[in-house]
Amino acid sequence: MARTLYKGLLTFLLCFSISLPVMAADRTILEVQHKHDIKVVYDVNQNNMEAGIGQALYYVRGLLEAYKGQGIPMKQLHISVVVHGAAGYWLLKDPKYQDFVGNPFDVNPNEKVVNELIEHGVSVEICHVTMKAHRWKPEDILPGVKIVYDAYTRIIDLQMQGYAYIKFVG
């Protein structure tokens, strides 16, 4: 019985290994079909970190690279990152960031990636309601970051303009 089982397993593995190159040859990577006027809104309110920065910012940067890798020009991307809730402090200048994290020597590790995203045309936005809850003023926010009245009305408005919605949950 063991010999029969072994022989059957060996036959299966042989057949499977022969079919692998054929299956691999038929595999193609699908690329995006819609290559212009791409609209995306990220809903970011969780304080997850990746590679030392806010995880959602890390993934937005990855999305830009994915489109670039498929030959899509940056001018065809319209991406808004709406930050609110627990992630709001990612968009603070160093003095307020230091107050928030409780370390007078800490610097905001998100500042560089936020600047890079903005330079690539991404609209990085912070919710005014979140700012009010923490008593943050416009001058406490990183340069280039837009202040929106309310995260949810902004997200709804962008969806009604045809933006694809991504709820970032890390």
mmCIF file of C-alpha atoms in Angstrom:
data_model
loop_
_atom_site.group_PDB
_atom_site.id
_atom_site.type_symbol
_atom_site.label_atom_id
_atom_site.label_comp_id
_atom_site.label_asym_id
_atom_site.label_seq_id
_atom_site.Cartn_x
_atom_site.Cartn_y
_atom_site.Cartn_z
ATOM 1 C CA MET A 1 0.000 0.000 0.000
ATOM 2 C CA ALA A 2 2.823 2.403 0.868
ATOM 3 C CA ARG A 3 4.508 1.583 -2.438
ATOM 4 C CA THR A 4 1.268 2.338 -4.346
ATOM 5 C CA LEU A 5 0.844 5.618 -2.486
ATOM 6 C CA TYR A 6 4.474 6.536 -3.172
ATOM 7 C CA LYS A 7 4.119 5.630 -6.862
ATOM 8 C CA GLY A 8 0.915 7.712 -7.143
ATOM 9 C CA LEU A 9 2.559 10.691 -5.451
ATOM 10 C CA LEU A 10 5.596 10.393 -7.698
ATOM 11 C CA THR A 11 3.376 10.288 -10.812
ATOM 12 C CA PHE A 12 1.466 13.358 -9.606
ATOM 13 C CA LEU A 13 4.657 15.334 -8.928
ATOM 14 C CA LEU A 14 6.108 14.367 -12.308
ATOM 15 C CA CYS A 15 2.963 15.469 -14.152
ATOM 16 C CA PHE A 16 2.748 18.666 -12.107
ATOM 17 C CA SER A 17 6.409 19.567 -12.690
ATOM 18 C CA ILE A 18 6.026 19.028 -16.448
ATOM 19 C CA SER A 19 2.965 21.292 -16.559
ATOM 20 C CA LEU A 20 4.580 24.135 -14.571
ATOM 21 C CA PRO A 21 6.586 25.627 -17.468
ATOM 22 C CA VAL A 22 3.481 25.504 -19.672
ATOM 23 C CA MET A 23 1.363 27.230 -17.007
ATOM 24 C CA ALA A 24 4.062 29.832 -16.397
ATOM 25 C CA ALA A 25 4.347 30.575 -20.123
ATOM 26 C CA ASP A 26 0.602 31.298 -20.325
ATOM 27 C CA ARG A 27 0.639 33.702 -17.368
ATOM 28 C CA THR A 28 0.487 37.363 -18.317
ATOM 29 C CA ILE A 29 0.492 40.390 -16.092
ATOM 30 C CA LEU A 30 -2.604 42.475 -16.607
ATOM 31 C CA GLU A 31 -1.971 46.191 -16.845
ATOM 32 C CA VAL A 32 -4.454 49.002 -16.417
ATOM 33 C CA GLN A 33 -6.664 49.780 -19.381
ATOM 34 C CA HIS A 34 -7.718 53.251 -18.237
ATOM 35 C CA LYS A 35 -4.602 55.362 -18.745
ATOM 36 C CA HIS A 36 -5.784 58.953 -18.487
ATOM 37 C CA ASP A 37 -7.594 61.164 -15.999
ATOM 38 C CA ILE A 38 -7.202 58.612 -13.187
ATOM 39 C CA LYS A 39 -8.886 59.829 -10.007
ATOM 40 C CA VAL A 40 -8.266 58.297 -6.575
ATOM 41 C CA VAL A 41 -9.136 59.406 -3.049
ATOM 42 C CA TYR A 42 -7.527 57.766 -0.024
ATOM 43 C CA ASP A 43 -9.400 57.883 3.285
ATOM 44 C CA VAL A 44 -6.662 57.795 5.960
ATOM 45 C CA ASN A 45 -7.485 57.857 9.662
ATOM 46 C CA GLN A 46 -5.446 55.047 11.232
ATOM 47 C CA ASN A 47 -2.031 55.564 12.765
ATOM 48 C CA ASN A 48 -0.186 52.631 11.186
ATOM 49 C CA MET A 49 3.515 52.967 10.409
ATOM 50 C CA GLU A 50 5.591 51.260 7.692
ATOM 51 C CA ALA A 51 9.286 51.812 6.946
ATOM 52 C CA GLY A 52 9.346 54.606 9.532
ATOM 53 C CA ILE A 53 6.543 56.686 7.983
ATOM 54 C CA GLY A 54 2.771 56.694 7.921
ATOM 55 C CA GLN A 55 1.798 53.457 6.189
ATOM 56 C CA ALA A 56 -0.820 55.056 3.955
ATOM 57 C CA LEU A 57 1.742 57.599 2.690
ATOM 58 C CA TYR A 58 4.095 54.704 1.948
ATOM 59 C CA TYR A 59 1.376 52.971 -0.087
ATOM 60 C CA VAL A 60 0.397 56.134 -1.978
ATOM 61 C CA ARG A 61 4.028 56.451 -3.012
ATOM 62 C CA GLY A 62 3.842 52.812 -4.147
ATOM 63 C CA LEU A 63 0.718 53.549 -6.193
ATOM 64 C CA LEU A 64 2.567 56.334 -8.015
ATOM 65 C CA GLU A 65 5.390 53.906 -8.804
ATOM 66 C CA ALA A 66 2.929 51.263 -10.023
ATOM 67 C CA TYR A 67 1.348 53.680 -12.484
ATOM 68 C CA LYS A 68 4.761 54.982 -13.546
ATOM 69 C CA GLY A 69 5.875 51.394 -14.168
ATOM 70 C CA GLN A 70 2.961 50.993 -16.580
ATOM 71 C CA GLY A 71 3.934 54.097 -18.514
ATOM 72 C CA ILE A 72 1.214 56.368 -17.093
ATOM 73 C CA PRO A 73 2.422 59.996 -16.881
ATOM 74 C CA MET A 74 2.025 61.643 -13.469
ATOM 75 C CA LYS A 75 -0.083 64.392 -15.067
ATOM 76 C CA GLN A 76 -2.795 61.764 -15.706
ATOM 77 C CA LEU A 77 -3.088 60.987 -11.966
ATOM 78 C CA HIS A 78 -5.379 62.964 -9.683
ATOM 79 C CA ILE A 79 -4.856 61.634 -6.184
ATOM 80 C CA SER A 80 -6.172 63.122 -2.965
ATOM 81 C CA VAL A 81 -5.051 61.800 0.405
ATOM 82 C CA VAL A 82 -7.553 62.907 3.052
ATOM 83 C CA VAL A 83 -5.953 62.527 6.489
ATOM 84 C CA HIS A 84 -8.016 62.729 9.674
ATOM 85 C CA GLY A 85 -8.434 61.187 13.091
ATOM 86 C CA ALA A 86 -5.478 59.311 14.590
ATOM 87 C CA ALA A 87 -3.265 59.913 11.533
ATOM 88 C CA GLY A 88 -3.645 63.704 11.576
ATOM 89 C CA TYR A 89 -0.397 64.336 13.453
ATOM 90 C CA TRP A 90 1.553 62.954 10.459
ATOM 91 C CA LEU A 91 1.036 66.342 8.799
ATOM 92 C CA LEU A 92 2.397 68.549 11.605
ATOM 93 C CA LYS A 93 5.484 70.736 11.521
ATOM 94 C CA ASP A 94 8.203 69.642 13.937
ATOM 95 C CA PRO A 95 7.334 71.808 16.994
ATOM 96 C CA LYS A 96 3.699 70.614 17.103
ATOM 97 C CA TYR A 97 4.762 67.100 16.130
ATOM 98 C CA GLN A 98 7.172 67.067 19.086
ATOM 99 C CA ASP A 99 4.419 68.272 21.429
ATOM 100 C CA PHE A 100 2.051 65.596 20.137
ATOM 101 C CA VAL A 101 4.490 62.674 20.459
ATOM 102 C CA GLY A 102 5.932 63.977 23.724
ATOM 103 C CA ASN A 103 9.566 64.100 22.594
ATOM 104 C CA PRO A 104 11.242 67.514 22.154
ATOM 105 C CA PHE A 105 13.975 65.975 19.983
ATOM 106 C CA ASP A 106 11.781 64.028 17.573
ATOM 107 C CA VAL A 107 11.307 65.205 13.990
ATOM 108 C CA ASN A 108 8.343 64.361 11.804
ATOM 109 C CA PRO A 109 9.497 61.438 9.620
ATOM 110 C CA ASN A 110 6.542 61.996 7.280
ATOM 111 C CA GLU A 111 7.605 65.459 6.132
ATOM 112 C CA LYS A 112 9.905 64.217 3.358
ATOM 113 C CA VAL A 113 7.370 61.814 1.823
ATOM 114 C CA VAL A 114 4.583 64.406 2.113
ATOM 115 C CA ASN A 115 6.776 66.872 0.189
ATOM 116 C CA GLU A 116 7.561 64.215 -2.437
ATOM 117 C CA LEU A 117 3.875 63.380 -2.886
ATOM 118 C CA ILE A 118 2.953 67.038 -3.262
ATOM 119 C CA GLU A 119 5.782 67.515 -5.795
ATOM 120 C CA HIS A 120 4.274 64.638 -7.825
ATOM 121 C CA GLY A 121 0.895 66.367 -7.861
ATOM 122 C CA VAL A 122 -0.799 64.477 -5.015
ATOM 123 C CA SER A 123 -3.185 66.606 -2.973
ATOM 124 C CA VAL A 124 -2.373 65.888 0.681
ATOM 125 C CA GLU A 125 -5.229 67.136 2.834
ATOM 126 C CA ILE A 126 -5.994 67.383 6.530
ATOM 127 C CA CYS A 127 -9.406 67.568 8.144
ATOM 128 C CA HIS A 128 -10.176 70.857 9.890
ATOM 129 C CA VAL A 129 -12.345 69.010 12.429
ATOM 130 C CA THR A 130 -9.328 66.902 13.431
ATOM 131 C CA MET A 131 -7.265 70.075 13.697
ATOM 132 C CA LYS A 132 -9.860 71.709 15.939
ATOM 133 C CA ALA A 133 -10.036 68.637 18.182
ATOM 134 C CA HIS A 134 -6.271 68.934 18.813
ATOM 135 C CA ARG A 135 -6.167 72.746 18.804
ATOM 136 C CA TRP A 136 -3.850 72.786 15.802
ATOM 137 C CA LYS A 137 -3.663 75.974 13.778
ATOM 138 C CA PRO A 138 -2.989 76.316 10.026
ATOM 139 C CA GLU A 139 0.579 77.433 10.791
ATOM 140 C CA ASP A 140 1.174 74.072 12.569
ATOM 141 C CA ILE A 141 0.570 72.121 9.353
ATOM 142 C CA LEU A 142 3.306 71.164 6.865
ATOM 143 C CA PRO A 143 3.648 73.481 3.846
ATOM 144 C CA GLY A 144 1.611 72.456 0.816
ATOM 145 C CA VAL A 145 -0.917 70.440 2.821
ATOM 146 C CA LYS A 146 -4.474 71.570 2.130
ATOM 147 C CA ILE A 147 -6.995 72.030 4.900
ATOM 148 C CA VAL A 148 -10.456 70.645 4.161
ATOM 149 C CA TYR A 149 -13.553 71.566 6.130
ATOM 150 C CA ASP A 150 -14.392 67.982 7.009
ATOM 151 C CA ALA A 151 -12.879 64.675 5.899
ATOM 152 C CA TYR A 152 -16.135 62.906 5.091
ATOM 153 C CA THR A 153 -17.758 65.707 3.103
ATOM 154 C CA ARG A 154 -14.498 66.041 1.145
ATOM 155 C CA ILE A 155 -14.384 62.309 0.417
ATOM 156 C CA ILE A 156 -18.049 62.260 -0.612
ATOM 157 C CA ASP A 157 -17.509 65.262 -2.882
ATOM 158 C CA LEU A 158 -14.535 63.608 -4.579
ATOM 159 C CA GLN A 159 -16.460 60.353 -5.043
ATOM 160 C CA MET A 160 -19.280 62.308 -6.678
ATOM 161 C CA GLN A 161 -16.643 63.756 -9.041
ATOM 162 C CA GLY A 162 -15.705 60.221 -10.101
ATOM 163 C CA TYR A 163 -12.796 59.481 -7.764
ATOM 164 C CA ALA A 164 -12.160 55.841 -6.882
ATOM 165 C CA TYR A 165 -12.385 55.411 -3.103
ATOM 166 C CA ILE A 166 -9.691 53.616 -1.140
ATOM 167 C CA LYS A 167 -10.242 53.220 2.590
ATOM 168 C CA PHE A 168 -6.762 52.710 3.939
ATOM 169 C CA VAL A 169 -6.859 50.150 6.734
ATOM 170 C CA GLY A 170 -3.239 48.981 6.784
#
